[in-house]
Amino acid sequence: MDALAVVLEKPEVLALNRLPLTPAAEGDAVVAVTWSGISTGTERLLWTGRMPSFPGMGYPLVPGYESVGTVESAPAGSDLSVGQAVFVPGARCFGTVRGLFGGAASHLIVPAEKLVPVDPALGEKAILLALAATAYHAMASNAPGERSLIVGHGVLGRLLARLTALSGAMPTVWETNPVRARGEFGYPVIHPDQDERRDYATITDVSGDASLLDTLIGRLCSGGEIVLAGFYEAPLAFAFPPAFLREARIRVAAEFRPHDLAAVSALVARGALSLDGLITHRRPASEAQQAYRTAFGEPECLKMILDWRNA
């Protein structure tokens, strides 16, 4: 069996190639992908060649960890059925071509236990479950009424703000790009220069800007926490005295876990967490090259998805 896949051959060189798939083993399912999302965090670093050393890193590679499709075959004894809609958090089924993270392809072979059934009514929005789970994993344990700052108003920042508001805390978002600050969101989105607060209980950075740490420490209350939820290409450093005076805590939030995915899936299913208004651009998979350039180059593009239905 083979599949049409997005292949980053080297930085800024992308192709749509047909690749042989590793044969399905016991416990594997075969999924026909309907949509996949383009990440403007880790995938941008892979695209530009600035990705720090990371397990599995190297070219050529198949990117993508935000895929939704339908089950074409399922292992005996699994809870999956043929035709079922599922979320796929990436795959490693391309032989000598690395799967980092391996979801941007027309067909995937994945251990059945990694697939998450989704409501077909969600449609393309189901690709956002990965970022919703990432936001849930990063979110601090805010108390009701507590002030929380989020740095960056892309899709991850917006989902963090929505989840923070659901927790009863009061989110503020910093955004320097006026295009991403426009609109009504139910929480303030402001330029950092407009914010005089220096008593945030939690600050979550999703910008990936390694130079911000001293600034953020200066905005914490005593005993406050900074959560690093971006992916940072440059080393991180900070001045010790301000952090000492505030007894600041710094936490790194890594990738989401299965329980995070289950939690946000439940929130979406009962209508508590909205995924509306986050997908702004769509391209057929045959136009992957243009899609990646748009996703990484246009500030109006919050989330670009590839449509694999006619691939």
XYZ file of N, CA and C in Angstrom, residues 125-242:
354
model
N -13.204 20.956 11.692
C -12.793 21.527 12.980
C -12.167 20.489 13.901
N -12.376 19.211 13.620
C -11.785 18.168 14.467
C -10.267 18.189 14.430
N -9.664 18.783 13.380
C -8.191 18.861 13.360
C -7.666 19.740 14.494
N -8.528 20.601 15.043
C -8.113 21.518 16.105
C -7.999 20.846 17.471
N -8.387 19.585 17.560
C -8.292 18.894 18.851
C -6.855 18.806 19.344
N -5.883 18.732 18.425
C -4.475 18.667 18.848
C -4.072 19.941 19.580
N -4.402 21.102 19.011
C -4.043 22.355 19.662
C -4.874 22.590 20.915
N -6.121 22.155 20.903
C -6.937 22.276 22.115
C -6.336 21.448 23.247
N -5.871 20.237 22.927
C -5.246 19.389 23.942
C -3.920 19.985 24.402
N -3.172 20.604 23.478
C -1.922 21.278 23.848
C -2.203 22.422 24.808
N -3.249 23.203 24.519
C -3.623 24.306 25.402
C -4.057 23.791 26.772
N -4.830 22.727 26.781
C -5.296 22.146 28.042
C -4.115 21.652 28.879
N -3.140 21.032 28.207
C -1.949 20.514 28.895
C -1.125 21.649 29.503
N -1.074 22.780 28.786
C -0.259 23.908 29.243
C -0.944 24.744 30.310
N -2.263 24.708 30.340
C -3.014 25.643 31.177
C -2.681 25.483 32.652
N -2.454 26.612 33.278
C -2.183 26.614 34.716
C -3.479 26.359 35.481
N -3.322 25.934 36.729
C -4.501 25.688 37.577
C -4.962 27.013 38.162
N -5.669 27.800 37.333
C -6.116 29.125 37.749
C -7.295 29.041 38.709
N -7.268 29.896 39.714
C -8.411 30.007 40.618
C -9.437 30.943 40.001
N -10.722 30.744 40.289
C -11.749 31.659 39.772
C -11.422 33.105 40.121
N -11.525 33.980 39.126
C -11.260 35.394 39.336
C -9.801 35.782 39.242
N -8.900 34.812 39.106
C -7.472 35.090 39.041
C -7.103 35.700 37.694
N -6.121 36.608 37.701
C -5.652 37.255 36.482
C -4.614 36.368 35.788
N -4.833 36.147 34.497
C -3.930 35.291 33.728
C -3.569 35.993 32.428
N -2.285 35.987 32.093
C -1.806 36.609 30.860
C -1.385 35.519 29.875
N -1.791 35.695 28.613
C -1.400 34.792 27.526
C -0.682 35.632 26.488
N 0.483 35.194 26.056
C 1.280 35.955 25.098
C 1.183 35.287 23.735
N 0.462 35.948 22.812
C 0.272 35.424 21.469
C -1.182 35.077 21.218
N -1.744 35.584 20.099
C -3.162 35.391 19.817
C -3.376 34.637 18.509
N -2.540 33.611 18.299
C -2.813 32.665 17.239
C -3.845 31.660 17.718
N -3.928 30.523 17.037
C -4.940 29.524 17.416
C -4.683 28.991 18.828
N -3.433 28.681 19.147
C -3.143 28.147 20.484
C -3.473 29.172 21.559
N -3.112 30.431 21.342
C -3.426 31.477 22.308
C -4.925 31.657 22.495
N -5.680 31.572 21.408
C -7.134 31.725 21.493
C -7.774 30.561 22.249
N -7.275 29.363 21.985
C -7.818 28.216 22.720
C -7.454 28.292 24.198
N -6.242 28.744 24.501
C -5.859 28.932 25.905
C -6.767 29.952 26.587
N -7.056 31.038 25.886
C -7.921 32.061 26.470
C -9.325 31.507 26.715
N -9.852 30.730 25.773
C -11.184 30.151 25.932
C -11.209 29.169 27.110
N -10.183 28.342 27.223
C -10.135 27.386 28.330
C -9.935 28.102 29.667
N -9.120 29.153 29.661
C -8.894 29.916 30.892
C -10.191 30.559 31.361
N -10.945 31.126 30.432
C -12.232 31.720 30.791
C -13.202 30.661 31.319
N -13.167 29.459 30.711
C -14.017 28.367 31.197
C -13.690 27.999 32.640
N -12.414 28.146 33.017
C -12.001 27.791 34.384
C -12.452 28.823 35.412
N -12.943 29.965 34.936
C -13.373 31.024 35.844
C -12.336 32.105 36.049
N -11.137 31.922 35.503
C -10.100 32.942 35.602
C -10.353 34.039 34.566
N -9.543 35.095 34.630
C -9.740 36.268 33.785
C -8.539 36.441 32.865
N -8.637 35.985 31.594
C -7.484 36.074 30.696
C -7.340 37.437 30.031
N -6.094 37.845 29.877
C -5.714 38.962 29.017
C -4.715 38.409 28.019
N -4.774 38.865 26.778
C -3.864 38.380 25.746
C -3.042 39.545 25.208
N -1.733 39.321 25.100
C -0.849 40.266 24.425
C -0.708 39.856 22.966
N -0.837 40.824 22.078
C -0.621 40.566 20.645
C -0.070 41.829 19.998
N 1.067 41.704 19.313
C 1.686 42.861 18.675
C 1.216 43.058 17.239
N 0.599 42.043 16.654
C 0.115 42.149 15.284
C -1.326 42.665 15.293
N -1.560 43.862 14.770
C -2.920 44.428 14.849
C -3.971 43.587 14.132
N -3.569 42.834 13.124
C -4.527 41.979 12.404
C -5.116 40.938 13.348
N -4.286 40.394 14.224
C -4.743 39.335 15.128
C -5.394 39.867 16.393
N -5.342 41.182 16.578
C -5.973 41.791 17.758
C -7.367 42.305 17.458
N -7.737 42.365 16.180
C -9.043 42.914 15.810
C -10.163 41.929 16.112
N -11.274 42.470 16.634
C -12.451 41.638 16.864
C -12.913 41.669 18.304
N -14.025 41.006 18.543
C -14.578 40.859 19.895
C -14.403 39.406 20.315
N -13.768 39.187 21.468
C -13.410 37.835 21.873
C -13.945 37.441 23.250
N -14.475 38.398 23.987
C -14.917 38.102 25.347
C -13.803 38.249 26.366
N -12.634 38.677 25.934
C -11.478 38.958 26.798
C -10.643 40.016 26.090
N -9.857 40.810 26.834
C -9.074 41.871 26.190
C -7.863 41.312 25.429
N -7.647 41.846 24.225
C -6.455 41.545 23.425
C -5.764 42.873 23.188
N -4.576 43.050 23.765
C -3.925 44.359 23.762
C -2.457 44.232 23.398
N -1.879 45.361 22.981
C -0.433 45.433 22.754
C 0.244 45.461 24.126
N 1.402 44.822 24.275
C 2.074 44.833 25.589
C 2.293 46.236 26.152
N 2.532 47.221 25.287
C 2.792 48.584 25.759
C 1.563 49.221 26.399
N 0.379 48.642 26.137
C -0.859 49.180 26.706
C -1.192 48.574 28.069
N -0.387 47.632 28.510
C -0.695 46.886 29.735
C 0.225 47.325 30.862
N -0.378 47.826 31.942
C 0.413 48.275 33.091
C 0.412 47.266 34.233
N -0.302 46.164 34.093
C -0.407 45.195 35.186
C 0.945 44.531 35.461
N 1.211 44.328 36.737
C 2.411 43.606 37.176
C 2.063 42.631 38.303
N 0.853 42.078 38.201
C 0.390 41.187 39.267
C -0.307 39.952 38.715
N 0.145 39.472 37.552
C -0.478 38.280 36.975
C -0.077 37.035 37.773
N -1.064 36.241 38.097
C -0.785 34.991 38.814
C -0.120 33.973 37.901
N -0.533 33.956 36.643
C 0.072 33.047 35.669
C 0.264 33.786 34.351
N 1.360 33.467 33.684
C 1.640 33.993 32.347
C 2.028 32.803 31.481
N 1.288 32.617 30.388
C 1.586 31.517 29.480
C 2.056 32.092 28.154
N 3.277 31.766 27.774
C 3.830 32.271 26.524
C 3.693 31.221 25.429
N 3.008 31.587 24.346
C 2.900 30.687 23.198
C 3.558 31.302 21.967
N 4.328 32.379 22.180
C 4.927 33.094 21.055
C 6.195 32.418 20.537
N 6.884 31.680 21.405
C 8.158 31.085 21.013
C 9.303 32.080 21.008
N 9.077 33.278 21.551
C 10.099 34.328 21.583
C 10.958 34.166 22.830
N 12.190 33.710 22.641
C 13.075 33.434 23.776
C 13.533 34.697 24.491
N 13.364 35.857 23.885
C 13.860 37.103 24.479
C 12.891 37.712 25.488
N 11.707 37.117 25.653
C 10.655 37.732 26.467
C 10.723 37.400 27.951
N 11.552 36.468 28.349
C 11.440 35.913 29.700
C 11.612 36.963 30.789
N 12.581 37.861 30.660
C 12.756 38.898 31.680
C 11.538 39.816 31.752
N 10.983 40.160 30.605
C 9.784 40.995 30.578
C 8.626 40.314 31.304
N 8.451 39.037 31.053
C 7.333 38.314 31.657
C 7.514 38.161 33.164
N 8.724 37.894 33.596
C 8.987 37.798 35.041
C 8.603 39.103 35.734
N 8.860 40.224 35.072
C 8.532 41.527 35.642
C 7.037 41.792 35.748
N 6.210 40.952 35.127
C 4.754 41.136 35.178
C 4.068 40.165 36.141
N 4.840 39.341 36.825
C 4.268 38.357 37.744
C 3.978 38.948 39.118
N 2.977 38.374 39.771
C 2.810 38.633 41.199
C 3.795 37.751 41.970
N 3.905 37.973 43.257
C 4.787 37.148 44.086
C 4.309 35.693 44.061
N 5.219 34.776 43.776
C 4.873 33.367 43.709
C 4.182 32.956 42.433
N 4.140 33.861 41.445
C 3.459 33.561 40.190
C 4.228 32.563 39.331
N 3.543 32.086 38.286
C 4.109 31.043 37.433
C 4.118 31.483 35.974
N 5.248 31.210 35.313
C 5.347 31.387 33.868
C 5.352 30.005 33.229
N 4.481 29.822 32.244
C 4.419 28.555 31.513
C 4.951 28.793 30.106
N 5.979 28.050 29.747
C 6.570 28.152 28.406
C 5.897 27.107 27.527
N 4.953 27.569 26.696
C 4.171 26.653 25.884
C 4.465 26.796 24.391
N 5.428 27.651 24.057
C 5.880 27.735 22.680
C 6.986 26.726 22.436
N 7.578 26.784 21.235
C 8.760 25.966 20.946
C 9.873 26.941 20.582
N 10.990 26.886 21.301
C 11.987 27.944 21.289
C 13.248 27.482 20.556
N 13.606 28.231 19.517
C 14.800 27.880 18.755
C 16.069 28.424 19.397
N 15.945 29.490 20.196
C 17.104 30.105 20.845
C 17.159 29.691 22.315
N 18.353 29.682 22.920
C 18.459 29.363 24.349
C 17.691 30.378 25.197
N 17.174 29.906 26.317
C 16.423 30.755 27.229
C 17.301 31.144 28.410
N 17.225 32.414 28.811
C 17.983 32.897 29.967
C 17.185 34.015 30.623
N 17.463 34.243 31.898
C 16.776 35.332 32.593
C 17.668 35.869 33.705
N 17.423 37.142 34.066
C 18.127 37.775 35.176
C 17.583 37.200 36.487
N 18.474 36.800 37.375
C 18.027 36.113 38.581
C 17.346 37.021 39.612
N 17.861 38.241 39.900
C 17.268 39.027 41.007
C 15.759 39.268 40.895
N 15.225 39.700 39.731
C 13.766 39.893 39.679
C 12.987 38.599 39.921
